[in-house]
GROMACS .gro file of C-alpha atoms in nm:
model
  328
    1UNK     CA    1   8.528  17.087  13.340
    2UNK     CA    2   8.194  16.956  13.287
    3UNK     CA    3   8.170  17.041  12.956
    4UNK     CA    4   8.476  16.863  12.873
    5UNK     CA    5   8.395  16.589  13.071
    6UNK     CA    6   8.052  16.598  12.844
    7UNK     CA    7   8.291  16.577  12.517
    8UNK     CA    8   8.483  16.278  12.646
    9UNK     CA    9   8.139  16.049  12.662
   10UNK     CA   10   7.991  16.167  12.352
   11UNK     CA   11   8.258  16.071  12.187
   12UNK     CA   12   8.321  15.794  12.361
   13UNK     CA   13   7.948  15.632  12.301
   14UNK     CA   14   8.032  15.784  11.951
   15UNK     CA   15   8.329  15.508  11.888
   16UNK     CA   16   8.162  15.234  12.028
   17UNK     CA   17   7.848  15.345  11.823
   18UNK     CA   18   8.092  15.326  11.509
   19UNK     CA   19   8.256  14.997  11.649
   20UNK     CA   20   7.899  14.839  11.688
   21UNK     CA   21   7.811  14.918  11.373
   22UNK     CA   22   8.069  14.804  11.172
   23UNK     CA   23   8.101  14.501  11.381
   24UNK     CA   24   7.738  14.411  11.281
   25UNK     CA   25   7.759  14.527  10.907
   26UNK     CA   26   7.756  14.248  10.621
   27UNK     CA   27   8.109  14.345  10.504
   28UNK     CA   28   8.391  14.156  10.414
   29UNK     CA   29   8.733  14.134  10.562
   30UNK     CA   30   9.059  14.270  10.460
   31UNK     CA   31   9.298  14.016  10.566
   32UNK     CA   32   9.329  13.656  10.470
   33UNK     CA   33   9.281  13.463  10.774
   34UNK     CA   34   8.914  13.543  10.746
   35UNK     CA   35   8.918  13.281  10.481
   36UNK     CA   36   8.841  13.056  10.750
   37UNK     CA   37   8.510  13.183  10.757
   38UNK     CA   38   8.466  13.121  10.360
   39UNK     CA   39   8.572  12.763  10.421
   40UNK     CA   40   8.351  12.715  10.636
   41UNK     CA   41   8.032  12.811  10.467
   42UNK     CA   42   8.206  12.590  10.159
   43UNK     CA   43   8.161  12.302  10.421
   44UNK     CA   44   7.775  12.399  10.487
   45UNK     CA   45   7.735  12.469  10.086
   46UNK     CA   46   7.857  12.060  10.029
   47UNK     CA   47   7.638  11.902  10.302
   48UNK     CA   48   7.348  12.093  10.107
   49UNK     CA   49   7.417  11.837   9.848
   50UNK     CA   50   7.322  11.542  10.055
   51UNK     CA   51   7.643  11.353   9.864
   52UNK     CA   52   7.911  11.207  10.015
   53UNK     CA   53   8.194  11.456  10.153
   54UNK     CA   54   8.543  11.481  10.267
   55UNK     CA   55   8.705  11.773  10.481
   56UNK     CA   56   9.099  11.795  10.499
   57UNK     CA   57   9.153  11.977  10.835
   58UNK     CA   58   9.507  12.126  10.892
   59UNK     CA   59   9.764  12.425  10.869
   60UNK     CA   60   9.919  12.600  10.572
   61UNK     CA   61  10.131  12.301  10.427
   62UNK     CA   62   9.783  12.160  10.347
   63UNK     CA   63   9.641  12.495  10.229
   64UNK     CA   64   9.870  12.492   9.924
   65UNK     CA   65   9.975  12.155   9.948
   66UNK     CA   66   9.655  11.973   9.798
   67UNK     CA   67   9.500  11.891   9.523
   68UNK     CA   68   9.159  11.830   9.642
   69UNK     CA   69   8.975  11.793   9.265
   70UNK     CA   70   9.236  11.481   9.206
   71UNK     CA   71   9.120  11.347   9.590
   72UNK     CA   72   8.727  11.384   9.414
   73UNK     CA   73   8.817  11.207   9.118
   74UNK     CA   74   8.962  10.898   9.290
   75UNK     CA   75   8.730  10.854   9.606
   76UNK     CA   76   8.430  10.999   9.439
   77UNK     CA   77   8.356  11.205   9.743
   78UNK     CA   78   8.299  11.553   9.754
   79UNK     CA   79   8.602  11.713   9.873
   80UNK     CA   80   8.614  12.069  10.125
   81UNK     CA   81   9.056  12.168  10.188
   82UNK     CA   82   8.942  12.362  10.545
   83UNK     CA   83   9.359  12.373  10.576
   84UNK     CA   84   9.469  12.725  10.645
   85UNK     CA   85   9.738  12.828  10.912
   86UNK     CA   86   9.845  12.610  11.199
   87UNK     CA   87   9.788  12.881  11.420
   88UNK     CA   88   9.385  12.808  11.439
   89UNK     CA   89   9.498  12.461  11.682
   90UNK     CA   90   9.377  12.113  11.623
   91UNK     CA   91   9.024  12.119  11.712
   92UNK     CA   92   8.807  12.423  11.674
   93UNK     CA   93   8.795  12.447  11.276
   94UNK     CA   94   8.694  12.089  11.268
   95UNK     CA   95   8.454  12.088  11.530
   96UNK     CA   96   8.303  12.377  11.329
   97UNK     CA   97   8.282  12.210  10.987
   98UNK     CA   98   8.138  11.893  11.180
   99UNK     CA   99   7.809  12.133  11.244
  100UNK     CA  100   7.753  12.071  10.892
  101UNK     CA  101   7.841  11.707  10.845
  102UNK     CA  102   7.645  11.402  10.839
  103UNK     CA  103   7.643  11.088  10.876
  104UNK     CA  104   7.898  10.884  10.656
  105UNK     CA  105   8.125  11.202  10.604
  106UNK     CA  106   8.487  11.165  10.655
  107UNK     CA  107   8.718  11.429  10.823
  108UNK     CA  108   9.121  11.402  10.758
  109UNK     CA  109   9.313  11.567  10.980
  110UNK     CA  110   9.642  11.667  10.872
  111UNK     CA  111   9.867  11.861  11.130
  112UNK     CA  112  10.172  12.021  11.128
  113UNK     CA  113  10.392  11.818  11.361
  114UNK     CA  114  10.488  12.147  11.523
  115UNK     CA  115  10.105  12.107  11.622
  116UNK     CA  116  10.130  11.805  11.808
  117UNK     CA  117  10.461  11.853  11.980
  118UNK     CA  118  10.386  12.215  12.117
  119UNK     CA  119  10.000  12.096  12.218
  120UNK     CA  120   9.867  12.403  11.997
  121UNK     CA  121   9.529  12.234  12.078
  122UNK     CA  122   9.327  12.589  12.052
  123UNK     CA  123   9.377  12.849  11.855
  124UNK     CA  124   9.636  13.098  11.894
  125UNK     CA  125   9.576  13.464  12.014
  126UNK     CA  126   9.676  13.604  11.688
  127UNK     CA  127   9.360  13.381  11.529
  128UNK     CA  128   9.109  13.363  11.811
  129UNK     CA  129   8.938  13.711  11.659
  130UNK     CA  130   8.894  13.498  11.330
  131UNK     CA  131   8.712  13.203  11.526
  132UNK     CA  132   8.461  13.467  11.656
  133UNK     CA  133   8.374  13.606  11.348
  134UNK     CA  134   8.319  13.288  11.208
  135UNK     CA  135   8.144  13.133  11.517
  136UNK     CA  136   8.081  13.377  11.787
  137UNK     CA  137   7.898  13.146  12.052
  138UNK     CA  138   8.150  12.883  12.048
  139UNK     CA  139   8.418  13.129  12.032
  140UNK     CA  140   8.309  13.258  12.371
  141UNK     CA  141   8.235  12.960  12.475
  142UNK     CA  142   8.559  12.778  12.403
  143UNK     CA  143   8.862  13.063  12.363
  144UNK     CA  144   8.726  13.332  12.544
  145UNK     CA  145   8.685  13.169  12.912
  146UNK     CA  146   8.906  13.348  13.156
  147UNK     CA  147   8.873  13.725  13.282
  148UNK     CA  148   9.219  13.759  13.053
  149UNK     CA  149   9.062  13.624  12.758
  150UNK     CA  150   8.713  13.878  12.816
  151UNK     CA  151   8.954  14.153  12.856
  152UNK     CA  152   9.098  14.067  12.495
  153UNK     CA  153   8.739  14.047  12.355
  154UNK     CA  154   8.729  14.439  12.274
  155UNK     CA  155   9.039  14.451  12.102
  156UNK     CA  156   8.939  14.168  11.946
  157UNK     CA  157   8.649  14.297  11.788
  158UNK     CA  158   8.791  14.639  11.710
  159UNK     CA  159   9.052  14.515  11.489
  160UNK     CA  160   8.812  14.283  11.319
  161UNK     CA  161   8.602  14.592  11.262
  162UNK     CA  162   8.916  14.761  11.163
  163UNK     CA  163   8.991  14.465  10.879
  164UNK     CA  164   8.634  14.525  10.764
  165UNK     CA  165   8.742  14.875  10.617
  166UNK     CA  166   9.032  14.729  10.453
  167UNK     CA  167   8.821  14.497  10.286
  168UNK     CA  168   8.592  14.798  10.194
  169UNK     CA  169   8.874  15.052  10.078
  170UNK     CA  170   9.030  14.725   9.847
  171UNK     CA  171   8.676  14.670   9.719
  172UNK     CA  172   8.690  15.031   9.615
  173UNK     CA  173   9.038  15.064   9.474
  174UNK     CA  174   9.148  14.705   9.364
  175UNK     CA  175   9.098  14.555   9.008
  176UNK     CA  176   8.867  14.345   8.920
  177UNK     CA  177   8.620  14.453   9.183
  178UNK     CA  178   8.520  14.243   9.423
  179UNK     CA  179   8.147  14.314   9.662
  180UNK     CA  180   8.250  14.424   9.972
  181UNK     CA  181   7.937  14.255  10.082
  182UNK     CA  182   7.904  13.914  10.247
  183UNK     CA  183   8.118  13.664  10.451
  184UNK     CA  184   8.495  13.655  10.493
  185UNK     CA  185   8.813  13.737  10.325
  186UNK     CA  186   8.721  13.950  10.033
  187UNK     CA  187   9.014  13.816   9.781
  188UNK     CA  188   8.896  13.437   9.831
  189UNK     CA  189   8.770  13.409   9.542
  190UNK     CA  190   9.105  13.483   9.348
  191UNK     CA  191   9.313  13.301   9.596
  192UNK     CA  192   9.134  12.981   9.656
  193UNK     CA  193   8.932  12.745   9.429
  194UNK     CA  194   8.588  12.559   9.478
  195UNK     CA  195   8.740  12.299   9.687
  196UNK     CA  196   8.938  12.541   9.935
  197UNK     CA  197   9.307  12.487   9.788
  198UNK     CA  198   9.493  12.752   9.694
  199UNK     CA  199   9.435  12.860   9.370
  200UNK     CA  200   9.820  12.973   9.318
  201UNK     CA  201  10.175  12.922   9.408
  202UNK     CA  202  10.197  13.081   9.797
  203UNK     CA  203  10.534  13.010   9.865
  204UNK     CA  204  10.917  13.069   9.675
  205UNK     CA  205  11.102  12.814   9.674
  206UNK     CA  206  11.425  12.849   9.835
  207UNK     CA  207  11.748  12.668   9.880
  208UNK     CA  208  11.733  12.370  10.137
  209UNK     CA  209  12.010  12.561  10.367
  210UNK     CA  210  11.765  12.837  10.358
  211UNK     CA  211  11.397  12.663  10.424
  212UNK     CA  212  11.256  12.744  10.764
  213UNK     CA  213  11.287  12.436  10.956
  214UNK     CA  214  11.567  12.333  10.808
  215UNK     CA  215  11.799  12.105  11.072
  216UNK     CA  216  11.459  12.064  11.270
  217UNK     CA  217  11.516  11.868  11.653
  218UNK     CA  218  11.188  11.727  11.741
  219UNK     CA  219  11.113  11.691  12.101
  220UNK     CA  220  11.209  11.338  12.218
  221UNK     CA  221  10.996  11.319  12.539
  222UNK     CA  222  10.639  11.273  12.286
  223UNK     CA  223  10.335  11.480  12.290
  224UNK     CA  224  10.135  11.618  12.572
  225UNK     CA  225   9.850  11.400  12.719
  226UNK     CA  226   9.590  11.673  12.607
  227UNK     CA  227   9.612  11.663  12.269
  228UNK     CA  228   9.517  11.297  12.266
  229UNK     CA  229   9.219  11.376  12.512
  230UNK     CA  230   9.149  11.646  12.254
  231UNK     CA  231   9.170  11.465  11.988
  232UNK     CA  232   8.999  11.160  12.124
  233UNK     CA  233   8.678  11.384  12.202
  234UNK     CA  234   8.671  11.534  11.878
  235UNK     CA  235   8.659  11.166  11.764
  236UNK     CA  236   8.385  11.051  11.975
  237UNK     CA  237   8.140  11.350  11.878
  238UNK     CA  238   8.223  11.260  11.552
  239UNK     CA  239   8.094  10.942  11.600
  240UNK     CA  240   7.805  10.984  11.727
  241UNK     CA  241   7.714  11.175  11.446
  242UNK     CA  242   7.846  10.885  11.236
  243UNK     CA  243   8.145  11.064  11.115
  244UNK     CA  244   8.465  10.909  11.069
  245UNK     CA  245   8.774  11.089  11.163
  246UNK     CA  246   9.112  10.986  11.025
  247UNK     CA  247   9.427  11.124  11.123
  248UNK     CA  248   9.701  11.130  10.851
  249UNK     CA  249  10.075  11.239  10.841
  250UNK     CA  250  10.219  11.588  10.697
  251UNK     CA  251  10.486  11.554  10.438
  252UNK     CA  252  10.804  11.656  10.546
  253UNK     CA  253  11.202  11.619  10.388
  254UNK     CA  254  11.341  11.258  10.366
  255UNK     CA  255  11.631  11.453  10.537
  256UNK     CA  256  11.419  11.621  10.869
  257UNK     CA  257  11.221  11.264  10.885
  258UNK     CA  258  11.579  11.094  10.911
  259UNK     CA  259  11.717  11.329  11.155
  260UNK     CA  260  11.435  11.267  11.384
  261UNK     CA  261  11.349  10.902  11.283
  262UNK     CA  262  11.390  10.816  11.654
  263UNK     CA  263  11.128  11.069  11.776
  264UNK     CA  264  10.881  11.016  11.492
  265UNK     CA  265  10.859  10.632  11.507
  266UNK     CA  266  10.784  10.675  11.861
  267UNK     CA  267  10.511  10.933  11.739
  268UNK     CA  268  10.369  10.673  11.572
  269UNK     CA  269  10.363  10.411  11.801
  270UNK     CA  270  10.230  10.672  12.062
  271UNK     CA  271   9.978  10.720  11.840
  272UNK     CA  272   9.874  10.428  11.757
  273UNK     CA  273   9.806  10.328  12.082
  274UNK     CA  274   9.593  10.625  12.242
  275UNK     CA  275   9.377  10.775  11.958
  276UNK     CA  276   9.070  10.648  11.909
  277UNK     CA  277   9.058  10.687  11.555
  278UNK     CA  278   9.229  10.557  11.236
  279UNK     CA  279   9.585  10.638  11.123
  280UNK     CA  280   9.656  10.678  10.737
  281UNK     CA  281  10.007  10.554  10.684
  282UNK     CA  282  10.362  10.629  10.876
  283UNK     CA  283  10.547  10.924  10.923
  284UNK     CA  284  10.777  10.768  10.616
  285UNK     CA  285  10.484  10.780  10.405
  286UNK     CA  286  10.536  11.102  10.377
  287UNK     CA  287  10.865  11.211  10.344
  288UNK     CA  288  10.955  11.418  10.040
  289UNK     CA  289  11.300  11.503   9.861
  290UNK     CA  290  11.389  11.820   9.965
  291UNK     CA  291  11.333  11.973   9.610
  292UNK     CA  292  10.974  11.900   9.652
  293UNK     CA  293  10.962  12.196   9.933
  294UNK     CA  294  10.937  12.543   9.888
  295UNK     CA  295  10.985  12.778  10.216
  296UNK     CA  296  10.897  12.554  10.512
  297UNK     CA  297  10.968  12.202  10.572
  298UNK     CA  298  10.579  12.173  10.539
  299UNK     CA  299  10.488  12.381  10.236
  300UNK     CA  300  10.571  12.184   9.893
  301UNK     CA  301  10.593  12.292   9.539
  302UNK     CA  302  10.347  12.232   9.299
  303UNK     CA  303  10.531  11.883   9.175
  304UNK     CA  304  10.552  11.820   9.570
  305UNK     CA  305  10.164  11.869   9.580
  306UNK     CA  306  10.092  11.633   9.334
  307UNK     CA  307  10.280  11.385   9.453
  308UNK     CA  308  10.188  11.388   9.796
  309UNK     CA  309   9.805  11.363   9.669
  310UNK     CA  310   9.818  11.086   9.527
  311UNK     CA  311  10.019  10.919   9.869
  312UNK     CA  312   9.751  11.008  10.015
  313UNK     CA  313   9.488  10.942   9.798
  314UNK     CA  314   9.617  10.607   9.741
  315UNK     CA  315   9.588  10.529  10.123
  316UNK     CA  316   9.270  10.709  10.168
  317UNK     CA  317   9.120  10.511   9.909
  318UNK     CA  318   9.260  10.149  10.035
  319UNK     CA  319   9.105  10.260  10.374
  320UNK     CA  320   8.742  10.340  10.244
  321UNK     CA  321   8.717  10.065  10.043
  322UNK     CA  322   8.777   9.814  10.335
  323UNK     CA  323   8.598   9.978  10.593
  324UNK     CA  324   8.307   9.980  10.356
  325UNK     CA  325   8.372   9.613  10.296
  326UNK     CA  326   8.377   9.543  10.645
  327UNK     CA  327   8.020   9.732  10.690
  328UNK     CA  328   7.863   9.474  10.412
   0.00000   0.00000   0.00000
């Protein structure tokens, strides 16, 4: 009995040895939400520049849906697409790029309205592993709070340490090669360009009648009280660093914004009167035929991505160019 009892913890302290260190080995990960981490060094690489810089902050519909070189051309700003999934919240992605801001910067937020309405403020279970491996002492200190949460942390870290041998056995066996060595998702590279958009295509387009979304009821009772407080916080750190933060519509369907006109012109008036920051146009702004959307009512085609950049663009740009008028 003793002996086997000997067997159990030497193998046990032998898998946490291996957990340990993989979990502390400069590898790459196998999965693409650790793109996150890439995007955020691409913040950190920008401020090196000392130039002027924009981030675009939001879910997957601005991951593919932007065409960040066309934003640089226009503004002449720098221009970092931190977009990725909606599941990584409101806040903590921005609040990481700010690290690396300075003064003068502009952040965009662009959410999801599924963000707002369901108050996905933090980051969702499936994601919190990625905010520790990009930022383990704010991780803990903002996602991993409760005894619940701690109790997560393990499995946590042993499926990030799992996703690092992915990354290593597709390092080893996919063309071209790509160093298993370093930060992140070890396909960035040949998924997303300088500027953090995706480099391709994501999504098929489908028929409307098919597109996830499609028929969409948004809530009619608004948005929770949180996500302004949220919001509003993430606004006032931002300005004391003398960042600006500017909140600005998704695109959605001409048909989903005219189902739910009701609900989203309250939005907006909602909006307008408890953020303490700037709002880029209406919810019409941004409305879209339906043959400018692929899979999602929030993921667009490559002629939808065009178009919406320049929307945007166009009001970005009025908006700079006053406020900077109104500084002189």
């Amino acid at each position: 009995m003793k002996n086997f009892f000997m067997k159990v913890v030497f193998f046990s302290v032998l898998v946490a040895l291996s957990f340990f260190l993989l979990s502390v080995a400069p590898l790459r990960y196998g999965y693409h939400f650790a793109s996150i981490i890439n995007k955020n060094d691409m913040v950190s690489e920008f401020a090196i520049r000392q130039e002027r810089l924009i981030v675009f902050s939001g879910g997957s519909g601005l991951w593919s849906g932007l065409d960040s070189s066309y934003v640089q051309k226009e503004t002449e700003y720098n221009v970092a697409n931190i977009g990725l999934f909606a599941g990584f919240g409101l806040t903590f992605a921005p609040m990481e790029a700010m690290r690396f801001m300075r003064a003068k910067d502009v952040l965009v937020l662009v959410p999801e309205y599924g963000l707002l309405y369901d108050a996905s403020i933090y980051p969702n279970k499936d994601v919190r592993k990625w905010c520790f491996a990009m930022s383990p002492r704010n991780a803990l200190k903002y996602l991993y709070k409760g005894w619940l949460d701690i109790g997560e942390l393990l499995p946590d870290v042993a499926s990030l340490c799992q996703y690092k041998i992915v990354g290593l056995a597709r390092a080893m066996f996919t063309r071209p090669f790509q160093s298993p060595f370093g930060r992140g998702y070890i396909n960035y590279s040949l998924r997303a360009n300088k500027f953090g958009d995706s480099k391709n295509q994501e999504f098929i387009s489908l028929a409307k009648e098919r597109i996830s979304g499609y028929g969409s009821i948004f809530p009619a009772d608004g948005i929770d009280p949180a996500v302004y407080m949220r919001l509003n916080d993430l606004a006032a750190t931002a300005r004391a660093r003398g960042i600006t933060v500017i909140l600005c519509f998704c695109a959605i369907p001409s048909e989903e914004y005219r189902r739910n006109q009701i609900q989203l012109d309250r939005l907006y008036i909602s909006l307008k009167k408890n953020l303490n920051m700037p709002i880029l146009g209406t919810p019409h702004d941004f409305t879209l035929d339906y043959r400018y959307f692929s899979n999602t009512i929030y993921h667009l085609t490559a002629e939808g991505k065009s178009v919406r950049t320049e929307k945007l663009t166009g009001l970005l740009n009025r908006y700079l160019k006053n406020s900077h008028a109104g500084a002189r």
